[in-house]
Short mmCIF file of C-alpha atoms in Angstrom, two decimals:
data_model
loop_
_atom_site.label_atom_id
_atom_site.label_comp_id
_atom_site.label_asym_id
_atom_site.label_seq_id
_atom_site.Cartn_x
_atom_site.Cartn_y
_atom_site.Cartn_z
CA MET L 1 15.37 27.46 20.18
CA SER L 2 18.97 28.66 20.37
CA PHE L 3 21.35 29.61 17.59
CA ALA L 4 25.14 29.49 17.67
CA PHE L 5 27.17 31.98 15.64
CA ASP L 6 30.87 31.89 14.87
CA TYR L 7 32.16 35.44 15.46
CA GLN L 8 35.46 35.31 13.58
CA THR L 9 37.39 38.52 13.02
CA THR L 10 38.14 39.83 9.55
CA ALA L 11 41.58 40.57 8.15
CA ASP L 12 41.69 44.06 9.69
CA GLY L 13 40.55 42.76 13.06
CA ALA L 14 37.01 44.16 12.87
CA ALA L 15 34.13 41.94 13.86
CA PRO L 16 31.71 41.06 11.06
CA GLU L 17 28.25 42.56 10.97
CA GLN L 18 25.94 41.07 13.59
CA PRO L 19 23.09 38.86 12.25
CA ARG L 20 19.77 40.61 11.89
CA PRO L 21 17.44 39.80 14.78
CA ARG L 22 14.07 38.24 14.10
CA GLN L 23 11.21 40.66 13.50
CA GLN L 24 9.34 41.53 16.66
CA GLN L 25 6.49 39.09 17.14
CA GLY L 26 3.08 40.43 16.16
CA SER L 27 4.39 43.60 14.46
CA ALA L 28 3.76 42.61 10.83
CA CYS L 29 0.74 43.85 8.92
CA GLU L 30 -2.08 41.43 8.09
CA SER L 31 -1.05 40.97 4.44
CA CYS L 32 2.62 40.25 5.27
CA ARG L 33 1.58 37.93 8.10
CA ARG L 34 -0.68 35.96 5.77
CA LYS L 35 2.03 35.72 3.08
CA LYS L 36 4.76 35.06 5.66
CA LEU L 37 6.81 38.05 4.45
CA ARG L 38 9.10 40.37 6.43
CA CYS L 39 7.19 43.61 7.00
CA ASP L 40 9.02 46.97 7.20
CA ARG L 41 6.05 48.40 9.21
CA GLY L 42 6.07 51.57 7.08
CA GLN L 43 3.32 54.12 7.64
CA PRO L 44 0.73 54.58 6.30
CA SER L 45 1.57 51.48 4.21
CA CYS L 46 4.52 49.06 4.16
CA MET L 47 6.48 48.57 0.92
CA ALA L 48 5.14 45.03 0.39
CA CYS L 49 1.55 46.27 0.42
CA VAL L 50 2.44 49.24 -1.81
CA SER L 51 4.00 46.88 -4.36
CA ALA L 52 1.03 44.53 -4.23
CA GLY L 53 -1.50 47.35 -4.37
CA VAL L 54 -3.43 46.12 -1.34
CA PRO L 55 -4.55 47.96 1.82
CA CYS L 56 -2.05 47.78 4.68
CA VAL L 57 -3.83 46.86 7.89
CA MET L 58 -1.99 46.77 11.22
CA ARG L 59 -3.38 45.18 14.36
CA SER L 60 -2.49 46.42 17.78
CA SER L 61 -2.85 42.91 19.18
CA CYS L 62 -2.74 39.42 17.72
CA PRO L 63 -5.32 36.78 18.76
CA PRO L 64 -3.83 33.64 20.33
CA ARG L 65 -3.32 30.63 18.06
CA GLY L 66 -4.94 27.25 18.41
CA PRO L 67 -8.25 26.24 19.98
CA LYS L 68 -9.55 27.98 23.04
CA LYS L 69 -8.85 26.47 26.41
CA GLY L 70 -11.29 23.66 27.08
CA HIS L 71 -12.56 23.56 23.48
CA LEU L 72 -11.38 20.00 22.80
CA LYS L 73 -12.89 18.80 26.07
CA GLU L 74 -16.17 20.44 25.10
CA LEU L 75 -16.15 18.68 21.73
CA ARG L 76 -15.53 15.31 23.38
CA ASN L 77 -18.44 15.91 25.71
CA GLN L 78 -20.67 16.81 22.76
CA ILE L 79 -19.67 13.60 21.01
CA LEU L 80 -20.46 11.56 24.11
CA ALA L 81 -23.83 13.23 24.46
CA LEU L 82 -24.73 12.58 20.82
CA GLU L 83 -23.58 8.99 21.03
CA THR L 84 -25.64 8.44 24.17
CA ARG L 85 -28.76 9.81 22.45
CA LEU L 86 -28.22 7.59 19.42
CA ASN L 87 -27.74 4.52 21.61
CA GLU L 88 -30.97 5.29 23.44
CA GLN L 89 -32.82 5.67 20.12
CA GLU L 90 -31.48 2.33 18.89
CA LEU L 91 -32.51 0.54 22.05
CA GLY L 92 -36.08 1.67 21.48
CA ALA L 93 -36.13 0.94 17.78
CA THR L 94 -37.28 -2.31 16.22
CA ASN L 95 -36.18 -4.19 13.07
CA GLN L 96 -32.97 -2.22 12.98
CA ARG L 97 -29.53 -3.81 12.92
CA PRO L 98 -27.10 -2.36 15.53
CA ARG L 99 -23.93 -0.75 14.30
CA SER L 100 -20.65 0.03 16.04
CA ARG L 101 -19.95 3.62 17.07
CA ARG L 102 -16.79 5.68 17.17
CA ARG L 103 -15.68 6.10 20.80
CA THR L 104 -13.47 8.79 22.29
CA ASN L 105 -12.09 9.44 25.74
CA SER L 106 -14.17 12.00 27.58
CA SER L 107 -15.32 13.01 31.03
CA ASN L 108 -18.72 12.11 32.45
CA SER L 109 -20.14 15.51 31.57
CA GLU L 110 -22.88 15.58 28.90
CA GLU L 111 -23.00 19.20 27.84
CA ASP L 112 -24.97 20.10 24.75
CA GLY L 113 -23.29 22.11 22.01
CA ASN L 114 -22.79 22.45 18.30
CA ASN L 115 -23.53 19.38 16.22
CA GLU L 116 -19.94 18.30 15.67
CA ARG L 117 -20.54 14.65 14.84
CA ILE L 118 -18.41 11.63 14.54
CA GLN L 119 -19.00 8.91 11.95
CA VAL L 120 -22.16 6.91 12.59
CA THR L 121 -23.49 4.42 10.09
CA GLN L 122 -27.15 3.64 10.75
CA ALA L 123 -29.02 0.76 9.25
CA SER L 124 -32.29 1.46 7.57
CA PRO L 125 -35.39 -0.41 8.78
CA VAL L 126 -35.62 -1.67 5.20
CA GLN L 127 -32.48 -3.65 4.40
CA ALA L 128 -30.45 -1.75 1.82
CA GLY L 129 -28.50 -3.42 -0.95
CA ALA L 130 -24.96 -2.68 -2.03
CA LEU L 131 -26.18 -0.12 -4.56
CA THR L 132 -28.87 1.48 -2.36
CA PRO L 133 -27.86 4.91 -1.00
CA VAL L 134 -27.42 5.17 2.77
CA SER L 135 -27.19 8.52 4.55
CA ILE L 136 -24.12 9.09 6.76
CA GLU L 137 -22.13 12.11 7.89
CA LEU L 138 -18.37 12.45 7.51
CA PRO L 139 -16.25 12.50 10.69
CA PRO L 140 -14.05 15.57 11.30
CA TRP L 141 -10.86 13.58 10.61
CA SER L 142 -11.98 12.25 7.22
CA ALA L 143 -10.06 14.84 5.15
CA PRO L 144 -6.60 14.25 6.70
CA ILE L 145 -7.01 10.49 6.73
CA ASP L 146 -8.08 10.56 3.06
CA GLN L 147 -4.91 12.52 2.34
CA LEU L 148 -2.89 9.89 4.20
CA TYR L 149 -4.45 7.15 2.11
CA PHE L 150 -3.38 8.71 -1.17
CA ASP L 151 0.03 9.63 0.21
CA ARG L 152 0.90 6.16 1.54
CA VAL L 153 -1.51 3.43 0.47
CA HIS L 154 -2.12 4.51 -3.12
CA ASN L 155 1.56 4.00 -3.97
CA PHE L 156 1.28 0.20 -3.68
CA ALA L 157 -2.51 -0.18 -4.17
CA PRO L 158 -3.39 2.35 -6.93
CA MET L 159 -6.93 1.14 -7.58
CA ILE L 160 -8.94 4.26 -6.76
CA GLN L 161 -8.97 7.48 -8.76
CA ARG L 162 -8.46 10.28 -6.28
CA PHE L 163 -10.72 12.96 -7.73
CA ARG L 164 -13.52 10.50 -8.43
CA TYR L 165 -13.31 9.26 -4.84
CA LEU L 166 -13.27 12.77 -3.35
CA SER L 167 -16.36 13.67 -5.37
CA TRP L 168 -18.52 10.82 -4.07
CA SER L 169 -16.98 10.50 -0.60
CA LYS L 170 -18.38 13.89 0.46
CA GLN L 171 -21.92 13.09 -0.63
CA PRO L 172 -24.34 12.44 2.26
CA ASN L 173 -25.97 9.51 0.45
CA LYS L 174 -23.62 6.71 -0.57
CA THR L 175 -24.16 3.12 -1.54
CA ARG L 176 -23.29 0.55 1.10
CA GLY L 177 -20.55 -0.77 -1.15
CA LYS L 178 -18.91 2.65 -1.16
CA ILE L 179 -19.33 2.97 2.60
CA CYS L 180 -17.54 -0.37 3.07
CA LEU L 181 -14.75 0.80 0.76
CA GLN L 182 -14.40 4.09 2.61
CA TYR L 183 -14.02 2.36 5.96
CA ALA L 184 -11.48 -0.08 4.50
CA MET L 185 -9.49 2.85 3.09
CA TRP L 186 -9.56 4.63 6.44
CA THR L 187 -8.54 1.45 8.26
CA LEU L 188 -5.42 0.88 6.18
CA ALA L 189 -4.51 4.58 6.19
CA ALA L 190 -4.79 4.71 9.99
CA ALA L 191 -2.56 1.63 10.26
CA LEU L 192 0.14 3.44 8.27
CA SER L 193 0.03 6.57 10.44
CA SER L 194 1.25 7.33 13.93
CA GLN L 195 -1.34 10.13 14.20
CA PHE L 196 -4.43 7.95 13.67
CA GLN L 197 -3.30 4.65 15.22
CA PHE L 198 -5.95 4.99 17.92
CA LEU L 199 -8.69 4.77 15.27
CA ARG L 200 -7.53 1.68 13.42
CA GLY L 201 -9.16 -0.94 15.63
CA GLU L 202 -12.64 0.56 15.56
CA LEU L 203 -12.39 1.43 11.87
CA TYR L 204 -11.44 -2.17 11.13
CA THR L 205 -14.37 -3.48 13.18
CA GLU L 206 -16.78 -1.23 11.29
CA ALA L 207 -15.33 -2.16 7.90
CA ARG L 208 -15.38 -5.88 8.66
CA GLN L 209 -18.91 -5.89 10.06
CA SER L 210 -20.19 -3.83 7.12
CA LEU L 211 -18.64 -6.18 4.57
CA ASP L 212 -19.85 -9.29 6.38
CA ALA L 213 -23.37 -7.84 6.55
CA LEU L 214 -23.25 -7.05 2.86
CA GLU L 215 -22.24 -10.62 2.09
CA MET L 216 -25.11 -11.99 4.16
CA GLU L 217 -27.87 -9.60 3.13
CA ASP L 218 -27.22 -8.81 -0.49
CA GLN L 219 -26.25 -10.61 -3.68
CA GLU L 220 -25.46 -7.52 -5.75
CA MET L 221 -21.82 -7.30 -6.78
CA CYS L 222 -19.96 -4.02 -7.20
CA ILE L 223 -16.33 -3.12 -7.69
CA GLU L 224 -16.23 -1.33 -4.32
CA ARG L 225 -16.80 -4.63 -2.54
CA VAL L 226 -13.78 -6.17 -4.26
CA GLN L 227 -11.63 -3.15 -3.47
CA ALA L 228 -12.76 -3.14 0.17
CA TRP L 229 -11.92 -6.83 0.65
CA LEU L 230 -8.48 -6.35 -0.92
CA LEU L 231 -7.63 -3.38 1.29
CA LEU L 232 -8.99 -5.08 4.38
CA SER L 233 -6.94 -8.21 3.68
CA LEU L 234 -3.78 -6.07 3.47
CA TYR L 235 -4.61 -4.64 6.88
CA GLU L 236 -5.16 -8.13 8.29
CA PHE L 237 -1.86 -9.39 6.89
CA MET L 238 -0.12 -6.49 8.64
CA SER L 239 -2.06 -6.80 11.90
CA ASP L 240 -1.40 -10.32 13.15
CA PHE L 241 -4.52 -11.71 11.45
CA TYR L 242 -2.69 -13.55 8.69
CA GLN L 243 -5.05 -16.51 8.35
CA ARG L 244 -8.03 -14.18 8.39
CA GLY L 245 -6.33 -12.12 5.70
CA LEU L 246 -6.04 -15.19 3.46
CA VAL L 247 -9.78 -15.82 3.88
CA SER L 248 -10.63 -12.18 3.17
CA VAL L 249 -8.50 -12.02 0.05
CA GLY L 250 -10.04 -15.34 -1.02
CA ARG L 251 -13.44 -13.62 -1.01
CA ALA L 252 -11.98 -10.91 -3.22
CA PHE L 253 -10.59 -13.53 -5.62
CA ARG L 254 -13.98 -15.19 -5.92
CA LEU L 255 -15.68 -11.85 -6.61
CA VAL L 256 -13.03 -11.13 -9.24
CA GLN L 257 -13.88 -14.41 -10.95
CA LEU L 258 -17.65 -13.96 -10.67
CA MET L 259 -17.45 -10.42 -12.07
CA ARG L 260 -15.06 -11.71 -14.78
CA LEU L 261 -12.56 -8.95 -14.15
CA HIS L 262 -9.88 -11.08 -15.85
CA GLU L 263 -11.52 -10.47 -19.26
CA ILE L 264 -12.50 -6.80 -19.21
CA ASP L 265 -10.92 -6.08 -22.59
CA ILE L 266 -12.38 -8.87 -24.70
CA LEU L 267 -14.59 -6.29 -26.43
CA PRO L 268 -13.54 -2.77 -27.47
CA ILE L 269 -14.41 -0.08 -24.92
CA THR L 270 -16.57 2.90 -25.80
CA GLY L 271 -17.89 5.70 -23.64
CA GLY L 272 -17.06 9.04 -22.09
CA GLN L 273 -14.36 10.06 -19.66
CA GLY L 274 -16.31 8.82 -16.65
CA ASP L 275 -16.61 5.38 -18.17
CA LEU L 276 -12.88 5.31 -18.94
CA ILE L 277 -11.98 6.15 -15.33
CA ASP L 278 -14.31 3.47 -13.98
CA ILE L 279 -12.94 0.86 -16.38
CA GLU L 280 -9.35 1.73 -15.57
CA SER L 281 -10.13 1.53 -11.85
CA THR L 282 -11.67 -1.90 -12.44
CA ARG L 283 -8.55 -3.02 -14.36
CA ARG L 284 -6.31 -1.89 -11.55
CA THR L 285 -8.48 -3.71 -9.01
CA PHE L 286 -8.00 -6.95 -10.94
CA TRP L 287 -4.24 -6.48 -11.13
CA MET L 288 -4.07 -5.68 -7.43
CA ALA L 289 -5.79 -9.00 -6.68
CA TYR L 290 -3.40 -10.71 -9.10
CA THR L 291 -0.26 -9.40 -7.35
CA ILE L 292 -1.57 -10.27 -3.88
CA ASP L 293 -2.31 -13.80 -5.13
CA ARG L 294 1.26 -14.29 -6.39
CA PHE L 295 3.15 -12.94 -3.38
CA THR L 296 1.03 -14.61 -0.68
CA SER L 297 1.14 -17.93 -2.55
CA ALA L 298 4.94 -17.74 -2.73
CA GLN L 299 5.25 -17.32 1.03
CA ASP L 300 3.12 -20.35 1.87
CA ASN L 301 3.73 -22.45 -1.28
CA LEU L 302 0.01 -22.30 -2.11
CA SER L 303 -1.70 -22.93 -5.43
CA LEU L 304 -2.43 -19.80 -7.45
CA ALA L 305 -6.05 -18.61 -7.46
CA ILE L 306 -5.95 -16.59 -10.71
CA ASN L 307 -5.01 -18.39 -13.91
CA GLU L 308 -2.60 -16.30 -15.96
CA LYS L 309 -3.57 -18.02 -19.21
CA GLN L 310 -7.17 -16.81 -18.90
CA ILE L 311 -6.33 -13.12 -18.51
CA ARG L 312 -7.87 -10.86 -21.17
CA THR L 313 -7.48 -7.61 -19.26
CA ARG L 314 -4.98 -5.01 -20.40
CA LEU L 315 -2.21 -3.73 -18.17
CA PRO L 316 -2.91 -0.52 -16.21
CA ALA L 317 -2.51 2.86 -17.87
CA PRO L 318 0.19 5.29 -16.65
CA HIS L 319 -0.63 7.03 -13.40
CA SER L 320 -0.90 10.50 -14.96
CA GLN L 321 -3.50 9.33 -17.48
CA PHE L 322 -5.47 7.47 -14.84
CA MET L 323 -5.61 10.59 -12.66
CA SER L 324 -6.60 12.85 -15.56
CA GLY L 325 -9.05 10.43 -17.17
CA ARG L 326 -7.27 10.52 -20.53
CA PRO L 327 -7.63 7.39 -22.69
CA ALA L 328 -4.65 5.07 -23.04
CA THR L 329 -4.63 1.71 -24.80
CA MET L 330 -2.15 -0.54 -23.05
CA CYS L 331 -0.89 -3.94 -24.11
CA PHE L 332 -1.74 -7.29 -22.54
CA LEU L 333 0.48 -9.04 -20.01
CA SER L 334 1.15 -11.84 -22.48
CA GLU L 335 2.71 -9.33 -24.89
CA VAL L 336 5.02 -7.84 -22.26
CA ILE L 337 6.33 -11.12 -20.91
CA ALA L 338 6.65 -12.84 -24.29
CA GLY L 339 10.34 -13.19 -23.49
CA ILE L 340 9.53 -15.82 -20.87
CA ASP L 341 7.86 -18.01 -23.47
CA SER L 342 10.47 -17.60 -26.20
CA GLU L 343 14.17 -16.98 -26.55
CA GLU L 344 13.48 -13.67 -28.30
CA PRO L 345 13.62 -10.71 -25.85
CA ASN L 346 10.69 -8.34 -25.98
CA ASN L 347 11.46 -4.62 -26.14
CA SER L 348 8.46 -3.68 -24.01
CA ALA L 349 9.81 -5.85 -21.21
CA THR L 350 12.84 -3.58 -20.88
CA ASP L 351 10.99 -0.30 -20.97
CA LEU L 352 12.56 1.97 -18.34
CA THR L 353 9.53 4.27 -18.36
CA MET L 354 7.14 1.52 -17.20
CA CYS L 355 5.14 2.66 -14.17
CA PRO L 356 5.95 0.96 -10.82
CA PHE L 357 2.53 -0.71 -10.60
CA THR L 358 3.04 -2.40 -13.98
CA GLN L 359 6.50 -3.47 -12.85
CA SER L 360 4.95 -5.02 -9.76
CA ILE L 361 2.64 -7.04 -12.03
CA ILE L 362 5.62 -8.31 -14.04
CA VAL L 363 7.61 -9.24 -10.93
CA ALA L 364 4.51 -10.95 -9.50
CA THR L 365 4.16 -12.90 -12.76
CA MET L 366 7.76 -14.12 -12.53
CA CYS L 367 7.13 -15.07 -8.91
CA GLY L 368 4.04 -17.06 -9.91
CA ARG L 369 5.88 -18.82 -12.72
CA ALA L 370 8.84 -19.70 -10.50
CA LEU L 371 6.38 -21.10 -7.95
CA GLY L 372 4.60 -23.05 -10.69
CA LEU L 373 7.91 -24.56 -11.86
CA LYS L 374 8.72 -25.65 -8.34
CA GLN L 375 5.30 -27.18 -7.65
CA ARG L 376 4.92 -28.95 -10.96
CA PHE L 377 8.34 -30.30 -11.76
CA VAL L 378 9.38 -31.29 -8.26
CA SER L 379 6.32 -33.55 -8.12
CA GLN L 380 6.85 -34.93 -11.67
CA GLN L 381 10.64 -35.07 -11.92
CA ALA L 382 10.67 -38.80 -12.69
CA TYR L 383 9.48 -38.16 -16.24
CA GLN L 384 12.27 -37.30 -18.70
CA ASP L 385 10.04 -35.21 -20.99
CA VAL L 386 8.95 -33.15 -17.98
CA ILE L 387 12.59 -32.53 -17.03
CA THR L 388 13.40 -31.37 -20.57
CA GLU L 389 10.45 -28.98 -20.53
CA PHE L 390 11.55 -27.75 -17.11
CA TYR L 391 15.02 -26.95 -18.43
CA LEU L 392 13.60 -24.84 -21.28
CA ARG L 393 11.11 -22.99 -19.09
CA HIS L 394 13.69 -22.42 -16.39
CA GLN L 395 16.23 -20.99 -18.82
CA THR L 396 13.82 -18.52 -20.44
CA LEU L 397 12.44 -17.40 -17.08
CA ASN L 398 15.95 -16.94 -15.76
CA ASN L 399 16.94 -14.79 -18.76
CA PHE L 400 13.84 -12.63 -18.41
CA LEU L 401 14.44 -12.24 -14.68
CA SER L 402 18.00 -11.09 -15.31
CA SER L 403 16.80 -8.31 -17.61
CA ARG L 404 14.22 -7.14 -15.07
CA ILE L 405 16.77 -7.07 -12.26
CA LYS L 406 19.06 -4.87 -14.35
CA ILE L 407 16.23 -2.38 -14.94
CA LEU L 408 15.14 -2.33 -11.30
CA SER L 409 18.73 -1.96 -10.11
CA MET L 410 19.28 0.99 -12.43
CA GLN L 411 16.17 2.71 -11.11
CA ILE L 412 17.14 2.06 -7.49
CA SER L 413 20.73 3.28 -7.95
CA SER L 414 19.56 6.45 -9.72
CA ASN L 415 17.88 7.56 -6.49
CA SER L 416 19.77 5.66 -3.81
CA GLU L 417 19.66 8.52 -1.29
CA HIS L 418 15.85 8.58 -1.32
CA PRO L 419 14.80 5.12 -2.58
CA ASP L 420 11.25 4.50 -3.73
CA ALA L 421 9.59 2.06 -1.30
CA LEU L 422 7.73 0.14 -4.03
CA LEU L 423 10.78 -0.24 -6.28
CA LEU L 424 12.81 -1.37 -3.29
CA PHE L 425 10.24 -4.07 -2.51
CA LEU L 426 10.13 -5.21 -6.14
CA THR L 427 13.93 -5.49 -6.32
CA LEU L 428 13.96 -7.53 -3.12
CA ALA L 429 11.25 -9.77 -4.62
CA ALA L 430 13.22 -10.19 -7.86
CA TYR L 431 16.26 -11.48 -5.96
CA MET L 432 13.95 -13.73 -3.94
CA ILE L 433 12.90 -15.31 -7.26
CA VAL L 434 16.60 -15.97 -8.05
CA PHE L 435 16.74 -18.06 -4.89
CA MET L 436 13.47 -19.81 -5.74
CA LEU L 437 14.85 -20.88 -9.12
CA TYR L 438 18.11 -22.10 -7.62
CA GLU L 439 16.28 -24.11 -4.94
CA THR L 440 14.27 -25.83 -7.68
CA ILE L 441 17.41 -26.60 -9.70
CA GLU L 442 18.99 -28.20 -6.64
CA THR L 443 16.08 -30.63 -6.16
CA ILE L 444 15.95 -31.91 -9.75
CA PRO L 445 18.61 -34.42 -10.86
CA LEU L 446 19.13 -33.36 -14.48
CA GLY L 447 22.24 -35.53 -14.69
CA THR L 448 23.99 -34.02 -17.75
CA GLU L 449 27.06 -31.85 -18.20
CA GLU L 450 24.80 -29.05 -19.38
CA SER L 451 22.70 -29.27 -16.22
CA HIS L 452 25.87 -29.27 -14.10
CA THR L 453 26.96 -26.06 -15.81
CA LEU L 454 23.51 -24.61 -15.16
CA LEU L 455 23.80 -25.51 -11.46
CA LEU L 456 27.20 -23.84 -11.14
CA GLY L 457 25.93 -20.76 -12.93
CA HIS L 458 22.98 -20.44 -10.55
CA LYS L 459 25.24 -20.92 -7.56
CA GLN L 460 27.26 -17.91 -8.66
CA ARG L 461 24.10 -15.93 -9.38
CA SER L 462 22.80 -16.64 -5.90
CA LEU L 463 26.05 -15.36 -4.38
CA ASP L 464 25.79 -12.20 -6.47
CA ALA L 465 22.19 -11.83 -5.29
CA VAL L 466 23.33 -12.15 -1.66
CA HIS L 467 25.76 -9.25 -2.05
CA GLU L 468 23.10 -7.09 -3.73
CA LEU L 469 20.57 -7.90 -1.03
CA GLU L 470 23.07 -6.71 1.60
CA LEU L 471 22.94 -3.26 0.01
CA LEU L 472 19.17 -3.31 -0.42
CA THR L 473 18.47 -4.27 3.20
CA SER L 474 20.68 -1.41 4.36
CA MET L 475 18.60 0.96 2.18
CA LEU L 476 15.44 -0.07 4.04
CA THR L 477 16.57 2.10 6.93
CA GLN L 478 16.27 5.16 4.67
CA VAL L 479 12.54 4.63 4.07
CA ASN L 480 9.78 5.51 6.50
CA HIS L 481 8.41 2.18 7.74
CA PHE L 482 4.87 3.48 7.34
CA GLN L 483 5.57 3.92 3.60
CA MET L 484 6.86 0.38 3.07
CA HIS L 485 4.95 -2.11 0.96
CA PRO L 486 3.00 -4.37 3.38
CA PHE L 487 4.58 -7.45 1.79
CA THR L 488 8.19 -6.30 2.23
CA PRO L 489 8.79 -8.99 4.91
CA ILE L 490 7.92 -11.78 2.41
CA PRO L 491 11.04 -11.56 0.19
CA LEU L 492 13.13 -10.94 3.32
CA LEU L 493 11.80 -14.11 4.97
CA LEU L 494 12.18 -16.35 1.90
CA SER L 495 15.67 -15.01 1.21
CA ALA L 496 16.69 -15.62 4.83
CA ARG L 497 15.36 -19.19 4.65
CA TYR L 498 17.43 -19.82 1.55
CA CYS L 499 20.55 -18.37 3.19
CA LEU L 500 20.08 -20.50 6.31
CA ALA L 501 19.96 -23.62 4.10
CA HIS L 502 23.31 -22.62 2.53
CA VAL L 503 24.98 -20.94 5.49
CA GLY L 504 27.83 -23.45 5.59
CA SER L 505 28.96 -22.89 2.00
CA ASN L 506 29.87 -19.20 2.26
CA ASP L 507 30.08 -16.55 4.99
CA ALA L 508 28.07 -14.16 2.80
CA TYR L 509 24.93 -16.17 3.53
CA SER L 510 25.23 -15.81 7.31
CA ASN L 511 26.01 -12.10 6.96
CA LEU L 512 22.85 -11.59 4.92
CA VAL L 513 20.77 -13.42 7.54
CA ILE L 514 22.02 -10.92 10.14
CA SER L 515 21.16 -7.97 7.89
CA ILE L 516 17.69 -9.35 7.13
CA THR L 517 17.06 -9.95 10.84
CA ARG L 518 17.86 -6.33 11.62
CA ALA L 519 15.59 -5.14 8.82
CA LEU L 520 12.72 -7.31 10.07
CA GLU L 521 13.22 -6.08 13.63
CA GLY L 522 12.89 -2.52 12.36
CA LEU L 523 9.59 -3.37 10.64
CA ALA L 524 8.21 -5.46 13.49
CA THR L 525 6.63 -2.53 15.35
CA VAL L 526 4.41 -1.57 12.40
CA ASN L 527 3.93 -4.84 10.49
CA SER L 528 3.04 -8.19 12.03
CA LEU L 529 4.31 -9.98 8.92
CA ALA L 530 7.79 -8.95 10.09
CA GLN L 531 7.10 -10.30 13.58
CA ASN L 532 5.89 -13.61 12.19
CA SER L 533 8.88 -13.78 9.85
CA LEU L 534 11.28 -13.39 12.77
CA ARG L 535 9.49 -16.17 14.64
CA ALA L 536 9.63 -18.37 11.53
CA LEU L 537 13.40 -17.87 11.54
CA GLY L 538 13.53 -18.98 15.18
CA ILE L 539 14.17 -15.53 16.60
CA ASN L 540 12.40 -14.48 19.79
CA VAL L 541 10.80 -11.07 19.45
CA PRO L 542 8.67 -8.98 21.81
CA ASN L 543 4.98 -9.56 21.23
CA PHE L 544 4.07 -6.18 19.76
CA ARG L 545 0.31 -6.26 19.29
CA VAL L 546 -0.12 -4.65 15.89
CA GLY L 547 -3.80 -4.02 15.26
CA LEU L 548 -6.71 -4.72 17.60
#
């Protein structure tokens, strides 16, 4: 590394003092080296050690950093030898279901060594249920990939309490449901990391096979199964397995209904801190399924799987209270979005302190309601009473949406240099809903002066939304693509479709299509939803194989 210095003369012509050179490598005492302090190398003790009151130890030589030469190759050979032994044992065993192994590149040598093992999940001769403990050993990369999960995945899928997970994940005996969840977590974390991309395919295979086996062999239901299917479906949506992702998330929806997660809070909750954490995690699992249902249905114009009117589960507690296990009684969704069902605005709906996950639930609710308006009233527009009801519902939803957009825009603009990936996605989705409402208005012949005024008002709102989306799409370049919400391409695609249908009316529409195309091209290397969106817009893209 080189450094450039500007040696300007002072007023009297003298050169300024030369910069101090770096301390000679390896000359610091052990205490200063450990604390990364500059050591004056005083004898018998440096000043830093005198001040700290610790012995000053100097080494004449410093051991080289990093693993010894050939150490990694030796570990790979040990892994291959262990895997070979396990395969031989399985071939000779009976009544035992085969499992997939972790594979690594190695030479043909089979040297024995320390028992540094990779992850191997062995089936018991007696079929184990979802709640029956199974003994496995953690792979050496489990700690960093767990950290990646909570750094990147937890932001948009905050279902799992970190400390609770870390406590059971290190136990040698885990239930099969928890093993499935752990593999699903690792799969999605590896997909959102350049460091662990090479693991994602085999992790996905293990997670998928484990979940499928659990579905076939066991009827016990546990929350970990729901969480695993949700996370695995997100991976499939991102990895060019979109149809498979819809099937996987459909399994999660059915488990949600069978376990009645939509009515957790019908009865008052009692219990200790552990119970509160588990209940809150279950709540968040339900709401995660709810948001996935709304956004995927909007993309494909599908019927909603979860009925909003049947929900008796409270909104998630703030993140800090979830992490600490402190009790928090939250309101119901119906109380927050009361403004959609009446002309009276609700104060809680404009709460700037609302956590991002709760905001995602509200935006997803507006998306589901806009989709419901489109599906119901387009098919029944011949009936005058239906059109009148549509006008009232449309107006209240539009007013509520406007208030949410103001709040989201304020939060985005307050940190425009380092935008939050989840808030950016939610703001994009909110403007997508503006277009959804306008498209529905255009298809329904209301035929009155009031409806004509409404149409003109929405036309102007859509133009305003186009200009705002130009700014938002440019902000996408400031966010690490691995930290993006997996569904970010959905509002981009639907907004681009709307603009293409109106491209002749204003140049702003065609300009936004260009900006969205660039944003999707940037996401295409890490998210197959972006690739598929570009193809849906008629744009040829390289066939990046994201996933297996």
